[in-house]
JSON list of C-alpha atoms and ligand atoms in Angstrom, two decimals:
[
{"chain": "A", "resi": 1, "resn": "MET", "atom": "CA", "xyz": [-39.50, 26.68, 16.68]},
{"chain": "A", "resi": 2, "resn": "ASP", "atom": "CA", "xyz": [-38.89, 24.51, 13.40]},
{"chain": "A", "resi": 3, "resn": "ALA", "atom": "CA", "xyz": [-35.74, 22.93, 14.34]},
{"chain": "A", "resi": 4, "resn": "VAL", "atom": "CA", "xyz": [-35.32, 19.01, 14.41]},
{"chain": "A", "resi": 5, "resn": "LEU", "atom": "CA", "xyz": [-33.18, 17.14, 16.99]},
{"chain": "A", "resi": 6, "resn": "VAL", "atom": "CA", "xyz": [-31.13, 14.77, 14.67]},
{"chain": "A", "resi": 7, "resn": "VAL", "atom": "CA", "xyz": [-29.98, 11.66, 17.57]},
{"chain": "A", "resi": 8, "resn": "ASN", "atom": "CA", "xyz": [-27.35, 8.66, 16.01]},
{"chain": "A", "resi": 9, "resn": "ALA", "atom": "CA", "xyz": [-28.67, 5.10, 16.55]},
{"chain": "A", "resi": 10, "resn": "ASP", "atom": "CA", "xyz": [-28.02, 4.96, 19.79]},
{"chain": "A", "resi": 11, "resn": "LEU", "atom": "CA", "xyz": [-30.17, 7.43, 20.66]},
{"chain": "A", "resi": 12, "resn": "GLY", "atom": "CA", "xyz": [-27.18, 10.55, 21.44]},
{"chain": "A", "resi": 13, "resn": "PRO", "atom": "CA", "xyz": [-27.64, 14.21, 19.98]},
{"chain": "A", "resi": 14, "resn": "LEU", "atom": "CA", "xyz": [-26.05, 15.00, 16.89]},
{"chain": "A", "resi": 15, "resn": "HIS", "atom": "CA", "xyz": [-27.40, 18.30, 16.29]},
{"chain": "A", "resi": 16, "resn": "ARG", "atom": "CA", "xyz": [-30.22, 20.23, 14.94]},
{"chain": "A", "resi": 17, "resn": "VAL", "atom": "CA", "xyz": [-31.38, 20.51, 11.41]},
{"chain": "A", "resi": 18, "resn": "THR", "atom": "CA", "xyz": [-34.34, 22.05, 10.14]},
{"chain": "A", "resi": 19, "resn": "VAL", "atom": "CA", "xyz": [-37.37, 20.41, 9.25]},
{"chain": "A", "resi": 20, "resn": "GLN", "atom": "CA", "xyz": [-36.89, 20.75, 5.42]},
{"chain": "A", "resi": 21, "resn": "HIS", "atom": "CA", "xyz": [-33.43, 18.89, 5.67]},
{"chain": "A", "resi": 22, "resn": "ALA", "atom": "CA", "xyz": [-35.01, 16.10, 8.65]},
{"chain": "A", "resi": 23, "resn": "ILE", "atom": "CA", "xyz": [-37.36, 15.38, 5.72]},
{"chain": "A", "resi": 24, "resn": "ARG", "atom": "CA", "xyz": [-35.00, 14.74, 3.45]},
{"chain": "A", "resi": 25, "resn": "MET", "atom": "CA", "xyz": [-33.34, 12.40, 5.65]},
{"chain": "A", "resi": 26, "resn": "LEU", "atom": "CA", "xyz": [-36.68, 10.93, 5.90]},
{"chain": "A", "resi": 27, "resn": "CYS", "atom": "CA", "xyz": [-37.00, 10.30, 2.05]},
{"chain": "A", "resi": 28, "resn": "ARG", "atom": "CA", "xyz": [-33.63, 8.79, 2.01]},
{"chain": "A", "resi": 29, "resn": "ARG", "atom": "CA", "xyz": [-33.95, 6.60, 4.40]},
{"chain": "A", "resi": 30, "resn": "VAL", "atom": "CA", "xyz": [-31.06, 7.54, 6.22]},
{"chain": "A", "resi": 31, "resn": "ALA", "atom": "CA", "xyz": [-33.51, 8.85, 9.19]},
{"chain": "A", "resi": 32, "resn": "GLU", "atom": "CA", "xyz": [-36.30, 7.99, 11.08]},
{"chain": "A", "resi": 33, "resn": "ILE", "atom": "CA", "xyz": [-38.89, 9.83, 12.37]},
{"chain": "A", "resi": 34, "resn": "HIS", "atom": "CA", "xyz": [-38.48, 9.00, 16.42]},
{"chain": "A", "resi": 35, "resn": "GLU", "atom": "CA", "xyz": [-41.09, 12.13, 17.75]},
{"chain": "A", "resi": 36, "resn": "ALA", "atom": "CA", "xyz": [-43.33, 13.76, 15.92]},
{"chain": "A", "resi": 37, "resn": "GLU", "atom": "CA", "xyz": [-45.94, 16.30, 15.73]},
{"chain": "A", "resi": 38, "resn": "PRO", "atom": "CA", "xyz": [-48.76, 13.13, 14.97]},
{"chain": "A", "resi": 39, "resn": "ASP", "atom": "CA", "xyz": [-51.14, 15.65, 13.60]},
{"chain": "A", "resi": 40, "resn": "GLN", "atom": "CA", "xyz": [-49.08, 17.98, 11.72]},
{"chain": "A", "resi": 41, "resn": "LEU", "atom": "CA", "xyz": [-48.42, 16.65, 8.23]},
{"chain": "A", "resi": 42, "resn": "ILE", "atom": "CA", "xyz": [-45.26, 17.45, 5.99]},
{"chain": "A", "resi": 43, "resn": "GLY", "atom": "CA", "xyz": [-46.54, 15.59, 3.17]},
{"chain": "A", "resi": 44, "resn": "VAL", "atom": "CA", "xyz": [-46.96, 11.88, 4.30]},
{"chain": "A", "resi": 45, "resn": "PHE", "atom": "CA", "xyz": [-44.74, 12.51, 7.26]},
{"chain": "A", "resi": 46, "resn": "PRO", "atom": "CA", "xyz": [-46.14, 13.49, 10.77]},
{"chain": "A", "resi": 47, "resn": "LEU", "atom": "CA", "xyz": [-43.89, 16.88, 11.75]},
{"chain": "A", "resi": 48, "resn": "PRO", "atom": "CA", "xyz": [-41.19, 15.32, 12.63]},
{"chain": "A", "resi": 49, "resn": "ARG", "atom": "CA", "xyz": [-39.37, 16.95, 16.42]},
{"chain": "A", "resi": 50, "resn": "VAL", "atom": "CA", "xyz": [-36.49, 13.88, 16.34]},
{"chain": "A", "resi": 51, "resn": "VAL", "atom": "CA", "xyz": [-35.06, 12.33, 13.80]},
{"chain": "A", "resi": 52, "resn": "ARG", "atom": "CA", "xyz": [-32.70, 8.46, 14.63]},
{"chain": "A", "resi": 53, "resn": "LEU", "atom": "CA", "xyz": [-30.09, 7.83, 12.09]},
{"chain": "A", "resi": 54, "resn": "VAL", "atom": "CA", "xyz": [-30.49, 4.35, 10.62]},
{"chain": "A", "resi": 55, "resn": "ARG", "atom": "CA", "xyz": [-26.71, 4.02, 10.88]},
{"chain": "A", "resi": 56, "resn": "TYR", "atom": "CA", "xyz": [-24.47, 4.70, 13.28]},
{"chain": "A", "resi": 57, "resn": "VAL", "atom": "CA", "xyz": [-22.40, 7.47, 12.85]},
{"chain": "A", "resi": 58, "resn": "VAL", "atom": "CA", "xyz": [-18.62, 7.77, 14.97]},
{"chain": "A", "resi": 59, "resn": "THR", "atom": "CA", "xyz": [-18.81, 11.46, 15.50]},
{"chain": "A", "resi": 60, "resn": "ARG", "atom": "CA", "xyz": [-15.08, 13.57, 15.79]},
{"chain": "A", "resi": 61, "resn": "TRP", "atom": "CA", "xyz": [-16.12, 14.55, 19.31]},
{"chain": "A", "resi": 62, "resn": "ARG", "atom": "CA", "xyz": [-16.47, 10.80, 20.87]},
{"chain": "A", "resi": 63, "resn": "PHE", "atom": "CA", "xyz": [-13.29, 9.49, 18.46]},
{"chain": "A", "resi": 64, "resn": "SER", "atom": "CA", "xyz": [-10.65, 10.33, 16.91]},
{"chain": "A", "resi": 65, "resn": "ALA", "atom": "CA", "xyz": [-9.80, 9.13, 13.55]},
{"chain": "A", "resi": 66, "resn": "GLY", "atom": "CA", "xyz": [-6.22, 8.84, 14.18]},
{"chain": "A", "resi": 67, "resn": "PRO", "atom": "CA", "xyz": [-3.93, 10.15, 11.67]},
{"chain": "A", "resi": 68, "resn": "ALA", "atom": "CA", "xyz": [-4.31, 10.16, 7.78]},
{"chain": "A", "resi": 69, "resn": "TRP", "atom": "CA", "xyz": [-3.25, 6.64, 6.57]},
{"chain": "A", "resi": 70, "resn": "SER", "atom": "CA", "xyz": [-0.15, 6.82, 4.48]},
{"chain": "A", "resi": 71, "resn": "ARG", "atom": "CA", "xyz": [2.90, 4.88, 3.26]},
{"chain": "A", "resi": 72, "resn": "ALA", "atom": "CA", "xyz": [5.56, 6.35, 5.42]},
{"chain": "A", "resi": 73, "resn": "GLY", "atom": "CA", "xyz": [3.30, 6.02, 8.51]},
{"chain": "A", "resi": 74, "resn": "VAL", "atom": "CA", "xyz": [2.60, 2.45, 8.26]},
{"chain": "A", "resi": 75, "resn": "LEU", "atom": "CA", "xyz": [6.62, 2.45, 7.55]},
{"chain": "A", "resi": 76, "resn": "ARG", "atom": "CA", "xyz": [7.29, 4.37, 10.78]},
{"chain": "A", "resi": 77, "resn": "ARG", "atom": "CA", "xyz": [4.73, 3.15, 12.86]},
{"chain": "A", "resi": 78, "resn": "ASP", "atom": "CA", "xyz": [6.23, -0.92, 12.15]},
{"chain": "A", "resi": 79, "resn": "GLY", "atom": "CA", "xyz": [9.95, 0.57, 12.87]},
{"chain": "A", "resi": 80, "resn": "ARG", "atom": "CA", "xyz": [10.51, -0.39, 8.99]},
{"chain": "A", "resi": 81, "resn": "ARG", "atom": "CA", "xyz": [10.86, -3.71, 10.50]},
{"chain": "A", "resi": 82, "resn": "CYS", "atom": "CA", "xyz": [9.25, -6.58, 7.96]},
{"chain": "A", "resi": 83, "resn": "ALA", "atom": "CA", "xyz": [5.86, -8.10, 9.21]},
{"chain": "A", "resi": 84, "resn": "TYR", "atom": "CA", "xyz": [6.80, -11.73, 8.54]},
{"chain": "A", "resi": 85, "resn": "CYS", "atom": "CA", "xyz": [10.59, -11.69, 8.96]},
{"chain": "A", "resi": 86, "resn": "ASP", "atom": "CA", "xyz": [12.17, -8.57, 10.43]},
{"chain": "A", "resi": 87, "resn": "ASP", "atom": "CA", "xyz": [14.24, -8.09, 8.03]},
{"chain": "A", "resi": 88, "resn": "PRO", "atom": "CA", "xyz": [14.59, -4.05, 7.19]},
{"chain": "A", "resi": 89, "resn": "ALA", "atom": "CA", "xyz": [11.17, -3.23, 5.19]},
{"chain": "A", "resi": 90, "resn": "SER", "atom": "CA", "xyz": [11.18, -1.24, 2.26]},
{"chain": "A", "resi": 91, "resn": "THR", "atom": "CA", "xyz": [7.42, -1.63, 1.00]},
{"chain": "A", "resi": 92, "resn": "ILE", "atom": "CA", "xyz": [3.88, -1.34, 2.25]},
{"chain": "A", "resi": 93, "resn": "ASP", "atom": "CA", "xyz": [2.05, -4.76, 2.15]},
{"chain": "A", "resi": 94, "resn": "HIS", "atom": "CA", "xyz": [-1.64, -5.09, 1.96]},
{"chain": "A", "resi": 95, "resn": "ILE", "atom": "CA", "xyz": [-2.93, -7.79, 4.43]},
{"chain": "A", "resi": 96, "resn": "LEU", "atom": "CA", "xyz": [-5.88, -8.30, 2.03]},
{"chain": "A", "resi": 97, "resn": "PRO", "atom": "CA", "xyz": [-4.19, -7.95, -0.71]},
{"chain": "A", "resi": 98, "resn": "ARG", "atom": "CA", "xyz": [-5.58, -4.47, -3.64]},
{"chain": "A", "resi": 99, "resn": "SER", "atom": "CA", "xyz": [-6.80, -7.21, -5.50]},
{"chain": "A", "resi": 100, "resn": "ARG", "atom": "CA", "xyz": [-9.28, -8.84, -3.42]},
{"chain": "A", "resi": 101, "resn": "GLY", "atom": "CA", "xyz": [-10.54, -5.37, -1.85]},
{"chain": "A", "resi": 102, "resn": "GLY", "atom": "CA", "xyz": [-7.78, -4.50, 0.42]},
{"chain": "A", "resi": 103, "resn": "ARG", "atom": "CA", "xyz": [-7.95, -0.46, 1.51]},
{"chain": "A", "resi": 104, "resn": "ASN", "atom": "CA", "xyz": [-5.88, 1.50, 2.39]},
{"chain": "A", "resi": 105, "resn": "THR", "atom": "CA", "xyz": [-5.86, 1.36, 6.20]},
{"chain": "A", "resi": 106, "resn": "TRP", "atom": "CA", "xyz": [-3.92, 1.02, 9.30]},
{"chain": "A", "resi": 107, "resn": "LYS", "atom": "CA", "xyz": [-5.33, -1.96, 9.55]},
{"chain": "A", "resi": 108, "resn": "ASN", "atom": "CA", "xyz": [-5.13, -3.61, 6.25]},
{"chain": "A", "resi": 109, "resn": "THR", "atom": "CA", "xyz": [-1.20, -2.26, 5.58]},
{"chain": "A", "resi": 110, "resn": "THR", "atom": "CA", "xyz": [2.42, -3.66, 7.10]},
{"chain": "A", "resi": 111, "resn": "ALA", "atom": "CA", "xyz": [5.47, -2.87, 6.44]},
{"chain": "A", "resi": 112, "resn": "ALA", "atom": "CA", "xyz": [7.29, -5.63, 4.56]},
{"chain": "A", "resi": 113, "resn": "CYS", "atom": "CA", "xyz": [10.76, -5.98, 2.81]},
{"chain": "A", "resi": 114, "resn": "TYR", "atom": "CA", "xyz": [10.67, -6.77, -0.46]},
{"chain": "A", "resi": 115, "resn": "GLU", "atom": "CA", "xyz": [10.99, -10.77, -0.12]},
{"chain": "A", "resi": 116, "resn": "CYS", "atom": "CA", "xyz": [8.26, -11.02, 1.69]},
{"chain": "A", "resi": 117, "resn": "ASN", "atom": "CA", "xyz": [5.83, -8.26, 0.10]},
{"chain": "A", "resi": 118, "resn": "GLN", "atom": "CA", "xyz": [6.99, -10.85, -3.24]},
{"chain": "A", "resi": 119, "resn": "ARG", "atom": "CA", "xyz": [6.11, -14.19, -2.22]},
{"chain": "A", "resi": 120, "resn": "LYS", "atom": "CA", "xyz": [3.17, -12.56, -0.76]},
{"chain": "A", "resi": 121, "resn": "GLY", "atom": "CA", "xyz": [1.69, -12.02, -3.57]},
{"chain": "A", "resi": 122, "resn": "ASP", "atom": "CA", "xyz": [-1.81, -11.56, -3.91]},
{"chain": "A", "resi": 123, "resn": "ARG", "atom": "CA", "xyz": [-2.86, -13.59, -1.11]},
{"chain": "A", "resi": 124, "resn": "THR", "atom": "CA", "xyz": [-3.61, -13.62, 2.63]},
{"chain": "A", "resi": 125, "resn": "PRO", "atom": "CA", "xyz": [-0.79, -14.69, 5.69]},
{"chain": "A", "resi": 126, "resn": "ALA", "atom": "CA", "xyz": [-2.88, -17.24, 6.32]},
{"chain": "A", "resi": 127, "resn": "GLU", "atom": "CA", "xyz": [-3.62, -18.08, 2.93]},
{"chain": "A", "resi": 128, "resn": "ALA", "atom": "CA", "xyz": [0.58, -17.87, 2.09]},
{"chain": "A", "resi": 129, "resn": "GLY", "atom": "CA", "xyz": [1.61, -19.73, 5.37]},
{"chain": "A", "resi": 130, "resn": "MET", "atom": "CA", "xyz": [3.37, -16.43, 6.14]},
{"chain": "A", "resi": 131, "resn": "PRO", "atom": "CA", "xyz": [1.39, -14.70, 10.07]},
{"chain": "A", "resi": 132, "resn": "LEU", "atom": "CA", "xyz": [2.62, -11.99, 11.28]},
{"chain": "A", "resi": 133, "resn": "ARG", "atom": "CA", "xyz": [4.51, -11.09, 14.24]},
{"chain": "A", "resi": 134, "resn": "ARG", "atom": "CA", "xyz": [2.24, -8.01, 15.18]},
{"chain": "A", "resi": 135, "resn": "GLU", "atom": "CA", "xyz": [-0.84, -7.03, 14.93]},
{"chain": "A", "resi": 136, "resn": "PRO", "atom": "CA", "xyz": [-1.22, -3.57, 12.56]},
{"chain": "A", "resi": 137, "resn": "VAL", "atom": "CA", "xyz": [-2.85, -1.07, 14.92]},
{"chain": "A", "resi": 138, "resn": "THR", "atom": "CA", "xyz": [-3.91, 2.14, 13.86]},
{"chain": "A", "resi": 139, "resn": "PRO", "atom": "CA", "xyz": [-1.14, 4.21, 15.53]},
{"chain": "A", "resi": 140, "resn": "SER", "atom": "CA", "xyz": [-1.25, 7.21, 17.49]},
{"chain": "A", "resi": 141, "resn": "TRP", "atom": "CA", "xyz": [0.17, 10.83, 16.73]},
{"chain": "A", "resi": 142, "resn": "ALA", "atom": "CA", "xyz": [2.57, 10.42, 19.20]},
{"chain": "A", "resi": 143, "resn": "ALA", "atom": "CA", "xyz": [3.84, 7.60, 17.36]},
{"chain": "A", "resi": 144, "resn": "LEU", "atom": "CA", "xyz": [4.17, 8.99, 14.36]},
{"chain": "A", "resi": 145, "resn": "ALA", "atom": "CA", "xyz": [5.78, 12.02, 15.42]},
{"chain": "A", "resi": 146, "resn": "GLY", "atom": "CA", "xyz": [8.44, 9.98, 18.15]},
{"chain": "A", "resi": 147, "resn": "ARG", "atom": "CA", "xyz": [10.18, 8.06, 15.92]},
{"chain": "B", "resi": 201, "resn": "ZN", "atom": "ZN1", "xyz": [10.32, -9.92, 4.93]}
]
């Protein structure tokens, strides 16, 4: 009776929480009331029955985030080949450099040889005139295990 259904921003049902928890979500503005009991108030809010997340949350059972990022994983994904010249690679290049907010993610990192990494420096591939030979992707578990 006191449980409130939480639905995703696309209205997909997620889980149930207590009324108190739902009210805290409303106060923190992470959720909005989707359905409520209009004549029962809890503080300033009508008693919620369904709250909807303001931002879409990617759920584990719909979409697997894949393996966690690692330097070794990037080298393995890329077959230890430099993304810029195809020579054997031993370093990881951040496509958007770390100094400019680039993060350790599968899509922002690629295997690179030492020379290309040095040459590219704190520039993007476009700025450095060094096009990527392949688009970095999130590898499957199998791809990481296979090589
Ligand atoms: Zn290279």
